[in-house]
PDB file of C-alpha atoms in Angstrom:
ATOM      1  CA  UNK A   1       6.082  50.552  38.213  1.00  0.00           C
ATOM      2  CA  UNK A   2       4.489  47.356  36.511  1.00  0.00           C
ATOM      3  CA  UNK A   3       0.478  47.424  36.018  1.00  0.00           C
ATOM      4  CA  UNK A   4      -1.287  45.529  38.245  1.00  0.00           C
ATOM      5  CA  UNK A   5      -3.484  42.572  36.496  1.00  0.00           C
ATOM      6  CA  UNK A   6      -6.655  43.746  37.445  1.00  0.00           C
ATOM      7  CA  UNK A   7     -10.554  44.061  35.295  1.00  0.00           C
ATOM      8  CA  UNK A   8     -11.491  47.042  36.129  1.00  0.00           C
ATOM      9  CA  UNK A   9     -13.731  50.025  33.861  1.00  0.00           C
ATOM     10  CA  UNK A  10     -14.884  53.196  34.798  1.00  0.00           C
ATOM     11  CA  UNK A  11     -16.451  55.687  32.804  1.00  0.00           C
ATOM     12  CA  UNK A  12     -16.747  59.351  34.116  1.00  0.00           C
ATOM     13  CA  UNK A  13     -19.619  62.190  32.937  1.00  0.00           C
ATOM     14  CA  UNK A  14     -18.702  65.114  30.725  1.00  0.00           C
ATOM     15  CA  UNK A  15     -17.346  67.936  33.580  1.00  0.00           C
ATOM     16  CA  UNK A  16     -17.528  71.534  33.224  1.00  0.00           C
ATOM     17  CA  UNK A  17     -14.322  71.839  34.811  1.00  0.00           C
ATOM     18  CA  UNK A  18     -12.325  69.843  32.485  1.00  0.00           C
ATOM     19  CA  UNK A  19     -12.836  72.224  29.559  1.00  0.00           C
ATOM     20  CA  UNK A  20     -11.049  74.649  31.258  1.00  0.00           C
ATOM     21  CA  UNK A  21      -7.941  72.516  31.157  1.00  0.00           C
ATOM     22  CA  UNK A  22      -8.618  71.007  27.776  1.00  0.00           C
ATOM     23  CA  UNK A  23      -8.285  67.634  28.496  1.00  0.00           C
ATOM     24  CA  UNK A  24      -9.967  64.859  30.775  1.00  0.00           C
ATOM     25  CA  UNK A  25      -9.940  60.997  30.615  1.00  0.00           C
ATOM     26  CA  UNK A  26     -13.817  59.780  29.770  1.00  0.00           C
ATOM     27  CA  UNK A  27     -12.833  56.015  30.247  1.00  0.00           C
ATOM     28  CA  UNK A  28     -10.119  53.866  31.332  1.00  0.00           C
ATOM     29  CA  UNK A  29      -9.630  50.271  32.340  1.00  0.00           C
ATOM     30  CA  UNK A  30      -7.797  46.584  31.979  1.00  0.00           C
ATOM     31  CA  UNK A  31      -9.441  43.933  31.043  1.00  0.00           C
ATOM     32  CA  UNK A  32      -7.508  39.577  31.037  1.00  0.00           C
ATOM     33  CA  UNK A  33      -9.554  38.093  28.321  1.00  0.00           C
ATOM     34  CA  UNK A  34      -8.724  34.293  28.955  1.00  0.00           C
ATOM     35  CA  UNK A  35      -8.049  31.664  25.834  1.00  0.00           C
ATOM     36  CA  UNK A  36     -10.832  30.790  23.659  1.00  0.00           C
ATOM     37  CA  UNK A  37     -13.206  33.578  25.466  1.00  0.00           C
ATOM     38  CA  UNK A  38     -15.845  35.356  23.318  1.00  0.00           C
ATOM     39  CA  UNK A  39     -14.150  39.488  22.879  1.00  0.00           C
ATOM     40  CA  UNK A  40     -15.385  41.983  23.854  1.00  0.00           C
ATOM     41  CA  UNK A  41     -16.797  42.016  26.760  1.00  0.00           C
ATOM     42  CA  UNK A  42     -20.695  42.902  27.322  1.00  0.00           C
ATOM     43  CA  UNK A  43     -20.121  44.825  30.461  1.00  0.00           C
ATOM     44  CA  UNK A  44     -19.356  48.611  28.540  1.00  0.00           C
ATOM     45  CA  UNK A  45     -22.087  51.229  27.728  1.00  0.00           C
ATOM     46  CA  UNK A  46     -23.991  51.073  24.220  1.00  0.00           C
ATOM     47  CA  UNK A  47     -21.345  53.378  22.826  1.00  0.00           C
ATOM     48  CA  UNK A  48     -18.158  51.653  23.594  1.00  0.00           C
ATOM     49  CA  UNK A  49     -19.497  48.054  22.629  1.00  0.00           C
ATOM     50  CA  UNK A  50     -18.708  46.540  19.614  1.00  0.00           C
ATOM     51  CA  UNK A  51     -18.679  43.166  17.956  1.00  0.00           C
ATOM     52  CA  UNK A  52     -16.004  41.811  15.034  1.00  0.00           C
ATOM     53  CA  UNK A  53     -18.904  42.254  12.169  1.00  0.00           C
ATOM     54  CA  UNK A  54     -19.711  45.441  12.570  1.00  0.00           C
ATOM     55  CA  UNK A  55     -16.571  47.535  14.349  1.00  0.00           C
ATOM     56  CA  UNK A  56     -17.034  50.430  15.509  1.00  0.00           C
ATOM     57  CA  UNK A  57     -16.310  54.050  15.530  1.00  0.00           C
ATOM     58  CA  UNK A  58     -15.572  56.689  19.095  1.00  0.00           C
ATOM     59  CA  UNK A  59     -15.840  60.128  19.412  1.00  0.00           C
ATOM     60  CA  UNK A  60     -12.740  60.711  21.481  1.00  0.00           C
ATOM     61  CA  UNK A  61      -8.984  59.038  21.312  1.00  0.00           C
ATOM     62  CA  UNK A  62      -8.657  55.875  22.891  1.00  0.00           C
ATOM     63  CA  UNK A  63      -5.164  54.444  23.536  1.00  0.00           C
ATOM     64  CA  UNK A  64      -4.519  50.504  24.299  1.00  0.00           C
ATOM     65  CA  UNK A  65      -1.439  48.912  25.033  1.00  0.00           C
ATOM     66  CA  UNK A  66      -1.335  45.603  25.003  1.00  0.00           C
ATOM     67  CA  UNK A  67       1.139  43.595  27.683  1.00  0.00           C
ATOM     68  CA  UNK A  68       0.280  40.235  27.838  1.00  0.00           C
ATOM     69  CA  UNK A  69      -1.057  37.780  24.516  1.00  0.00           C
ATOM     70  CA  UNK A  70      -1.497  38.517  21.131  1.00  0.00           C
ATOM     71  CA  UNK A  71      -4.094  39.800  18.703  1.00  0.00           C
ATOM     72  CA  UNK A  72      -5.514  41.911  15.812  1.00  0.00           C
ATOM     73  CA  UNK A  73      -6.681  45.484  15.055  1.00  0.00           C
ATOM     74  CA  UNK A  74      -8.141  46.264  12.027  1.00  0.00           C
ATOM     75  CA  UNK A  75      -8.828  49.688  10.612  1.00  0.00           C
ATOM     76  CA  UNK A  76     -10.330  50.815   7.173  1.00  0.00           C
ATOM     77  CA  UNK A  77      -6.438  52.668   6.677  1.00  0.00           C
ATOM     78  CA  UNK A  78      -4.306  50.199   8.437  1.00  0.00           C
ATOM     79  CA  UNK A  79      -5.375  46.883   6.993  1.00  0.00           C
ATOM     80  CA  UNK A  80      -5.306  43.693   9.645  1.00  0.00           C
ATOM     81  CA  UNK A  81      -2.318  44.378  11.622  1.00  0.00           C
ATOM     82  CA  UNK A  82      -0.836  41.913  14.436  1.00  0.00           C
ATOM     83  CA  UNK A  83      -0.425  43.461  17.937  1.00  0.00           C
ATOM     84  CA  UNK A  84       1.700  41.452  20.181  1.00  0.00           C
ATOM     85  CA  UNK A  85       2.450  42.096  24.152  1.00  0.00           C
ATOM     86  CA  UNK A  86       4.251  45.146  24.793  1.00  0.00           C
ATOM     87  CA  UNK A  87       2.642  47.021  21.758  1.00  0.00           C
ATOM     88  CA  UNK A  88       0.196  49.677  22.534  1.00  0.00           C
ATOM     89  CA  UNK A  89      -1.778  51.148  19.645  1.00  0.00           C
ATOM     90  CA  UNK A  90      -3.986  54.479  18.515  1.00  0.00           C
ATOM     91  CA  UNK A  91      -7.986  54.482  18.547  1.00  0.00           C
ATOM     92  CA  UNK A  92      -8.783  58.012  16.604  1.00  0.00           C
ATOM     93  CA  UNK A  93     -11.951  59.513  16.941  1.00  0.00           C
ATOM     94  CA  UNK A  94     -13.829  58.871  13.885  1.00  0.00           C
ATOM     95  CA  UNK A  95     -12.002  55.886  12.879  1.00  0.00           C
ATOM     96  CA  UNK A  96     -13.710  52.904  11.859  1.00  0.00           C
ATOM     97  CA  UNK A  97     -11.885  49.638  13.765  1.00  0.00           C
ATOM     98  CA  UNK A  98     -12.115  46.786  15.441  1.00  0.00           C
ATOM     99  CA  UNK A  99      -9.196  44.503  17.318  1.00  0.00           C
ATOM    100  CA  UNK A 100      -9.470  41.130  19.424  1.00  0.00           C
ATOM    101  CA  UNK A 101      -7.074  38.980  21.434  1.00  0.00           C
ATOM    102  CA  UNK A 102      -6.485  35.644  19.543  1.00  0.00           C
ATOM    103  CA  UNK A 103      -8.413  33.342  20.714  1.00  0.00           C
ATOM    104  CA  UNK A 104      -5.276  31.047  21.413  1.00  0.00           C
ATOM    105  CA  UNK A 105      -3.787  33.219  23.845  1.00  0.00           C
ATOM    106  CA  UNK A 106      -6.517  35.976  24.924  1.00  0.00           C
ATOM    107  CA  UNK A 107      -4.547  38.723  26.360  1.00  0.00           C
ATOM    108  CA  UNK A 108      -4.408  41.704  28.833  1.00  0.00           C
ATOM    109  CA  UNK A 109      -4.983  44.909  27.285  1.00  0.00           C
ATOM    110  CA  UNK A 110      -5.694  48.476  29.238  1.00  0.00           C
ATOM    111  CA  UNK A 111      -6.484  51.576  28.127  1.00  0.00           C
ATOM    112  CA  UNK A 112      -7.626  55.559  28.379  1.00  0.00           C
ATOM    113  CA  UNK A 113      -9.993  57.088  26.802  1.00  0.00           C
ATOM    114  CA  UNK A 114      -9.115  60.842  26.033  1.00  0.00           C
ATOM    115  CA  UNK A 115     -11.063  64.430  24.904  1.00  0.00           C
ATOM    116  CA  UNK A 116     -10.990  67.809  24.953  1.00  0.00           C
ATOM    117  CA  UNK A 117      -9.203  70.586  23.002  1.00  0.00           C
ATOM    118  CA  UNK A 118      -5.507  69.774  23.217  1.00  0.00           C
ATOM    119  CA  UNK A 119      -6.934  66.278  21.828  1.00  0.00           C
ATOM    120  CA  UNK A 120      -8.723  68.744  18.579  1.00  0.00           C
ATOM    121  CA  UNK A 121      -4.807  70.301  18.370  1.00  0.00           C
ATOM    122  CA  UNK A 122      -2.718  67.493  18.247  1.00  0.00           C
ATOM    123  CA  UNK A 123      -5.535  65.751  15.589  1.00  0.00           C
ATOM    124  CA  UNK A 124      -5.719  69.012  13.398  1.00  0.00           C
ATOM    125  CA  UNK A 125      -1.945  68.947  13.993  1.00  0.00           C
ATOM    126  CA  UNK A 126      -1.257  65.610  12.441  1.00  0.00           C
ATOM    127  CA  UNK A 127       0.371  64.932  15.781  1.00  0.00           C
ATOM    128  CA  UNK A 128      -1.370  61.597  15.001  1.00  0.00           C
ATOM    129  CA  UNK A 129      -2.480  59.559  11.899  1.00  0.00           C
ATOM    130  CA  UNK A 130      -5.123  57.457  11.273  1.00  0.00           C
ATOM    131  CA  UNK A 131      -2.490  55.563   9.357  1.00  0.00           C
ATOM    132  CA  UNK A 132       0.378  55.465  12.074  1.00  0.00           C
ATOM    133  CA  UNK A 133      -1.743  54.162  15.050  1.00  0.00           C
ATOM    134  CA  UNK A 134       0.591  50.759  16.453  1.00  0.00           C
ATOM    135  CA  UNK A 135       3.785  51.928  18.924  1.00  0.00           C
ATOM    136  CA  UNK A 136       5.871  49.213  19.113  1.00  0.00           C
ATOM    137  CA  UNK A 137       7.981  49.336  22.682  1.00  0.00           C
ATOM    138  CA  UNK A 138       5.230  51.079  24.592  1.00  0.00           C
ATOM    139  CA  UNK A 139       5.855  49.131  27.866  1.00  0.00           C
ATOM    140  CA  UNK A 140       9.817  50.518  27.197  1.00  0.00           C
ATOM    141  CA  UNK A 141       8.843  53.834  26.737  1.00  0.00           C
ATOM    142  CA  UNK A 142       6.929  54.002  30.248  1.00  0.00           C
ATOM    143  CA  UNK A 143       3.373  54.003  29.039  1.00  0.00           C
ATOM    144  CA  UNK A 144       2.692  50.886  31.137  1.00  0.00           C
ATOM    145  CA  UNK A 145       3.939  52.977  34.204  1.00  0.00           C
ATOM    146  CA  UNK A 146       1.260  55.566  33.261  1.00  0.00           C
ATOM    147  CA  UNK A 147      -1.698  53.541  33.116  1.00  0.00           C
ATOM    148  CA  UNK A 148      -0.212  52.105  36.687  1.00  0.00           C
ATOM    149  CA  UNK A 149      -1.062  55.549  37.924  1.00  0.00           C
ATOM    150  CA  UNK A 150      -4.444  56.042  36.229  1.00  0.00           C
ATOM    151  CA  UNK A 151      -5.668  52.625  37.734  1.00  0.00           C
ATOM    152  CA  UNK A 152      -4.550  53.570  41.444  1.00  0.00           C
ATOM    153  CA  UNK A 153      -5.810  57.034  41.347  1.00  0.00           C
ATOM    154  CA  UNK A 154      -8.925  56.260  39.801  1.00  0.00           C
ATOM    155  CA  UNK A 155      -9.464  53.142  42.853  1.00  0.00           C
ATOM    156  CA  UNK A 156      -8.476  55.782  45.322  1.00  0.00           C
ATOM    157  CA  UNK A 157      -9.409  58.955  43.620  1.00  0.00           C
ATOM    158  CA  UNK A 158     -13.178  60.926  43.743  1.00  0.00           C
ATOM    159  CA  UNK A 159     -15.566  59.533  41.052  1.00  0.00           C
ATOM    160  CA  UNK A 160     -15.566  63.507  39.093  1.00  0.00           C
ATOM    161  CA  UNK A 161     -13.099  65.263  36.959  1.00  0.00           C
ATOM    162  CA  UNK A 162      -9.453  64.588  38.371  1.00  0.00           C
ATOM    163  CA  UNK A 163      -6.758  66.859  36.943  1.00  0.00           C
ATOM    164  CA  UNK A 164      -4.681  64.430  38.151  1.00  0.00           C
ATOM    165  CA  UNK A 165      -5.949  61.532  35.745  1.00  0.00           C
ATOM    166  CA  UNK A 166      -5.847  64.480  33.072  1.00  0.00           C
ATOM    167  CA  UNK A 167      -2.447  65.297  33.163  1.00  0.00           C
ATOM    168  CA  UNK A 168      -1.740  61.395  33.250  1.00  0.00           C
ATOM    169  CA  UNK A 169      -3.690  61.170  29.651  1.00  0.00           C
ATOM    170  CA  UNK A 170      -0.968  64.335  28.477  1.00  0.00           C
ATOM    171  CA  UNK A 171       1.801  62.350  29.343  1.00  0.00           C
ATOM    172  CA  UNK A 172       0.666  58.999  27.605  1.00  0.00           C
ATOM    173  CA  UNK A 173      -0.132  60.877  24.351  1.00  0.00           C
ATOM    174  CA  UNK A 174       3.248  62.266  24.902  1.00  0.00           C
ATOM    175  CA  UNK A 175       4.697  59.137  25.073  1.00  0.00           C
ATOM    176  CA  UNK A 176       2.780  57.956  21.641  1.00  0.00           C
ATOM    177  CA  UNK A 177       3.960  61.118  19.962  1.00  0.00           C
ATOM    178  CA  UNK A 178       7.422  59.920  20.639  1.00  0.00           C
ATOM    179  CA  UNK A 179       7.388  56.714  19.658  1.00  0.00           C
ATOM    180  CA  UNK A 180       5.979  57.903  16.267  1.00  0.00           C
ATOM    181  CA  UNK A 181       8.551  56.904  13.692  1.00  0.00           C
ATOM    182  CA  UNK A 182       8.523  56.551  10.037  1.00  0.00           C
ATOM    183  CA  UNK A 183       6.400  53.402   8.986  1.00  0.00           C
ATOM    184  CA  UNK A 184       7.109  52.936   5.218  1.00  0.00           C
ATOM    185  CA  UNK A 185       9.773  51.749   4.577  1.00  0.00           C
ATOM    186  CA  UNK A 186      11.680  50.205   7.040  1.00  0.00           C
ATOM    187  CA  UNK A 187      15.297  48.663   6.634  1.00  0.00           C
ATOM    188  CA  UNK A 188      16.668  45.396   7.164  1.00  0.00           C
ATOM    189  CA  UNK A 189      17.932  45.808  10.477  1.00  0.00           C
ATOM    190  CA  UNK A 190      15.081  47.763  11.893  1.00  0.00           C
ATOM    191  CA  UNK A 191      12.545  44.771  10.608  1.00  0.00           C
ATOM    192  CA  UNK A 192      15.705  42.753  12.307  1.00  0.00           C
ATOM    193  CA  UNK A 193      14.829  44.273  15.545  1.00  0.00           C
ATOM    194  CA  UNK A 194      11.134  44.169  15.293  1.00  0.00           C
ATOM    195  CA  UNK A 195      10.803  40.145  14.874  1.00  0.00           C
ATOM    196  CA  UNK A 196      13.325  40.076  17.408  1.00  0.00           C
ATOM    197  CA  UNK A 197      11.073  42.255  19.773  1.00  0.00           C
ATOM    198  CA  UNK A 198       7.922  39.900  18.697  1.00  0.00           C
ATOM    199  CA  UNK A 199      10.038  36.609  19.735  1.00  0.00           C
ATOM    200  CA  UNK A 200      11.168  37.967  23.060  1.00  0.00           C
ATOM    201  CA  UNK A 201       7.626  39.183  23.739  1.00  0.00           C
ATOM    202  CA  UNK A 202       6.638  35.518  23.364  1.00  0.00           C
ATOM    203  CA  UNK A 203       9.615  33.273  24.300  1.00  0.00           C
ATOM    204  CA  UNK A 204      11.459  35.209  27.365  1.00  0.00           C
ATOM    205  CA  UNK A 205      10.992  32.700  30.063  1.00  0.00           C
ATOM    206  CA  UNK A 206      13.217  30.286  26.953  1.00  0.00           C
ATOM    207  CA  UNK A 207      16.684  29.828  27.465  1.00  0.00           C
ATOM    208  CA  UNK A 208      17.658  33.335  24.555  1.00  0.00           C
ATOM    209  CA  UNK A 209      20.884  33.212  22.337  1.00  0.00           C
ATOM    210  CA  UNK A 210      21.096  36.823  21.306  1.00  0.00           C
ATOM    211  CA  UNK A 211      23.903  35.639  18.478  1.00  0.00           C
ATOM    212  CA  UNK A 212      21.716  32.678  17.765  1.00  0.00           C
ATOM    213  CA  UNK A 213      18.672  34.868  17.146  1.00  0.00           C
ATOM    214  CA  UNK A 214      20.273  37.488  14.832  1.00  0.00           C
ATOM    215  CA  UNK A 215      21.751  34.864  12.609  1.00  0.00           C
ATOM    216  CA  UNK A 216      18.100  33.706  12.351  1.00  0.00           C
ATOM    217  CA  UNK A 217      17.606  37.181  11.486  1.00  0.00           C
ATOM    218  CA  UNK A 218      19.901  37.538   9.097  1.00  0.00           C
ATOM    219  CA  UNK A 219      21.644  40.279  10.324  1.00  0.00           C
ATOM    220  CA  UNK A 220      25.015  40.797  12.239  1.00  0.00           C
ATOM    221  CA  UNK A 221      24.942  40.482  16.060  1.00  0.00           C
ATOM    222  CA  UNK A 222      27.297  43.786  16.449  1.00  0.00           C
ATOM    223  CA  UNK A 223      24.633  45.443  14.500  1.00  0.00           C
ATOM    224  CA  UNK A 224      21.922  44.077  15.799  1.00  0.00           C
ATOM    225  CA  UNK A 225      22.991  45.119  19.284  1.00  0.00           C
ATOM    226  CA  UNK A 226      23.194  48.798  18.093  1.00  0.00           C
ATOM    227  CA  UNK A 227      19.733  48.949  16.847  1.00  0.00           C
ATOM    228  CA  UNK A 228      18.173  47.000  18.955  1.00  0.00           C
ATOM    229  CA  UNK A 229      19.242  49.389  21.258  1.00  0.00           C
ATOM    230  CA  UNK A 230      18.387  52.592  19.508  1.00  0.00           C
ATOM    231  CA  UNK A 231      15.041  50.840  18.390  1.00  0.00           C
ATOM    232  CA  UNK A 232      13.912  49.850  21.936  1.00  0.00           C
ATOM    233  CA  UNK A 233      15.811  52.334  24.242  1.00  0.00           C
ATOM    234  CA  UNK A 234      17.652  48.620  25.840  1.00  0.00           C
ATOM    235  CA  UNK A 235      20.280  46.323  24.936  1.00  0.00           C
ATOM    236  CA  UNK A 236      18.782  43.048  23.750  1.00  0.00           C
ATOM    237  CA  UNK A 237      19.663  40.785  26.915  1.00  0.00           C
ATOM    238  CA  UNK A 238      18.135  43.665  29.474  1.00  0.00           C
ATOM    239  CA  UNK A 239      15.100  44.048  27.554  1.00  0.00           C
ATOM    240  CA  UNK A 240      14.350  40.538  28.405  1.00  0.00           C
ATOM    241  CA  UNK A 241      15.598  40.745  31.772  1.00  0.00           C
ATOM    242  CA  UNK A 242      12.659  43.659  31.872  1.00  0.00           C
ATOM    243  CA  UNK A 243      10.294  41.416  30.452  1.00  0.00           C
ATOM    244  CA  UNK A 244      10.999  38.880  33.025  1.00  0.00           C
ATOM    245  CA  UNK A 245      10.880  40.776  35.995  1.00  0.00           C
ATOM    246  CA  UNK A 246       7.521  42.435  34.886  1.00  0.00           C
ATOM    247  CA  UNK A 247       6.149  39.233  34.625  1.00  0.00           C
ATOM    248  CA  UNK A 248       7.821  38.162  38.208  1.00  0.00           C
ATOM    249  CA  UNK A 249       6.430  41.230  39.568  1.00  0.00           C
ATOM    250  CA  UNK A 250       2.400  40.356  38.364  1.00  0.00           C
ATOM    251  CA  UNK A 251       3.353  37.045  39.738  1.00  0.00           C
ATOM    252  CA  UNK A 252       4.636  38.054  43.326  1.00  0.00           C
ATOM    253  CA  UNK A 253       1.141  40.936  43.520  1.00  0.00           C
ATOM    254  CA  UNK A 254      -1.161  38.235  42.560  1.00  0.00           C
ATOM    255  CA  UNK A 255       0.000  34.635  43.847  1.00  0.00           C
ATOM    256  CA  UNK A 256       1.325  32.751  46.841  1.00  0.00           C
ATOM    257  CA  UNK A 257       3.887  31.223  44.674  1.00  0.00           C
ATOM    258  CA  UNK A 258       7.430  30.718  45.942  1.00  0.00           C
ATOM    259  CA  UNK A 259       9.897  32.848  44.697  1.00  0.00           C
ATOM    260  CA  UNK A 260      11.673  29.733  42.956  1.00  0.00           C
ATOM    261  CA  UNK A 261       8.627  28.787  41.402  1.00  0.00           C
ATOM    262  CA  UNK A 262       8.152  31.777  40.420  1.00  0.00           C
ATOM    263  CA  UNK A 263      11.515  32.350  39.188  1.00  0.00           C
ATOM    264  CA  UNK A 264      11.070  28.990  37.074  1.00  0.00           C
ATOM    265  CA  UNK A 265       7.681  30.624  34.729  1.00  0.00           C
ATOM    266  CA  UNK A 266       9.689  33.876  34.116  1.00  0.00           C
ATOM    267  CA  UNK A 267      13.287  32.377  32.752  1.00  0.00           C
ATOM    268  CA  UNK A 268      15.153  32.734  35.701  1.00  0.00           C
ATOM    269  CA  UNK A 269      17.540  29.713  36.920  1.00  0.00           C
ATOM    270  CA  UNK A 270      16.685  29.960  40.471  1.00  0.00           C
ATOM    271  CA  UNK A 271      15.176  32.105  43.248  1.00  0.00           C
ATOM    272  CA  UNK A 272      18.293  33.366  43.961  1.00  0.00           C
ATOM    273  CA  UNK A 273      19.164  35.197  40.781  1.00  0.00           C
ATOM    274  CA  UNK A 274      15.338  36.913  40.154  1.00  0.00           C
ATOM    275  CA  UNK A 275      16.342  37.907  43.360  1.00  0.00           C
ATOM    276  CA  UNK A 276      19.526  39.667  42.529  1.00  0.00           C
ATOM    277  CA  UNK A 277      18.177  41.176  39.396  1.00  0.00           C
ATOM    278  CA  UNK A 278      15.057  42.198  40.949  1.00  0.00           C
ATOM    279  CA  UNK A 279      17.052  44.498  43.659  1.00  0.00           C
ATOM    280  CA  UNK A 280      19.685  45.537  40.361  1.00  0.00           C
ATOM    281  CA  UNK A 281      16.268  46.842  38.698  1.00  0.00           C
ATOM    282  CA  UNK A 282      14.328  47.966  42.064  1.00  0.00           C
ATOM    283  CA  UNK A 283      16.366  48.499  45.101  1.00  0.00           C
ATOM    284  CA  UNK A 284      14.380  46.326  47.080  1.00  0.00           C
ATOM    285  CA  UNK A 285      13.951  42.278  47.349  1.00  0.00           C
ATOM    286  CA  UNK A 286      11.520  40.785  45.595  1.00  0.00           C
ATOM    287  CA  UNK A 287      10.301  39.414  48.934  1.00  0.00           C
ATOM    288  CA  UNK A 288      10.401  42.862  50.646  1.00  0.00           C
ATOM    289  CA  UNK A 289       8.554  44.408  47.341  1.00  0.00           C
ATOM    290  CA  UNK A 290       5.692  41.723  48.279  1.00  0.00           C
ATOM    291  CA  UNK A 291       5.425  41.824  51.872  1.00  0.00           C
ATOM    292  CA  UNK A 292       5.031  46.027  51.391  1.00  0.00           C
ATOM    293  CA  UNK A 293       2.214  45.678  49.196  1.00  0.00           C
ATOM    294  CA  UNK A 294       0.886  43.075  51.857  1.00  0.00           C
ATOM    295  CA  UNK A 295       1.169  45.867  54.171  1.00  0.00           C
ATOM    296  CA  UNK A 296      -0.593  48.598  51.961  1.00  0.00           C
ATOM    297  CA  UNK A 297      -3.204  46.057  51.484  1.00  0.00           C
ATOM    298  CA  UNK A 298      -3.924  45.333  55.039  1.00  0.00           C
ATOM    299  CA  UNK A 299      -3.708  48.703  55.563  1.00  0.00           C
ATOM    300  CA  UNK A 300      -6.734  49.826  53.331  1.00  0.00           C
ATOM    301  CA  UNK A 301      -3.979  51.646  50.890  1.00  0.00           C
TER     302      UNK A 301
END
């Protein structure tokens, strides 16, 4: 399941029922910021709005996923860090922070905000640390799928507390906890894999020679391939195919572009090759998948 690009945001009132669950989602949304556009948007409550100069402190925990573009995140604990497509970061309650897209690229971000006894216990137990808030490979880990379920539920569900959203929030927290890795002193091969992830996220639509990429990063290809799979959960070429298919699904869902045009834009040599990869990954052709979306829209689903 891939995030459908759609600007939206919801802020939910606090609920007495949420206390019995120990977790509630107080905010969620998605926003595309085009290259050269001022950031952040101005359509948020005063306690959530911020500017780059002053930054912001929240009283809840936010998980932010960047699916396109790149930018920067800065906290007092981490300093300024580059954030690339496919990465997520956690904004912990009481921690000053600021973030923004690179004005040359813009970005597409999706987020959820959580609070409650569950969050408090995780923070008290040091499951999450203000010094370790970045998560690489977040899309591969399933975070994008969770946020897409949230989007669909919010668009269809009632305005009040929804247990399904609380459950999705718990799953997102679990994914972020599972992705946590030791940040100090990464090995040479770990650094190479991280650099490869960033490169492939930005250049997946271009021809890619994995052996040449490994040589450029200064590591043997056999070691690179094993480390890449261990670190991301996917072989290097499958990782590229996933990125291409993810972008293809967005284009198919949001435009009337022909299959050959979509293929050219995401890196497949033809519509035939895109269709074959799509069917292998999702069990149906891109044409059928697009028609099913159209039928759902026509029926109000």
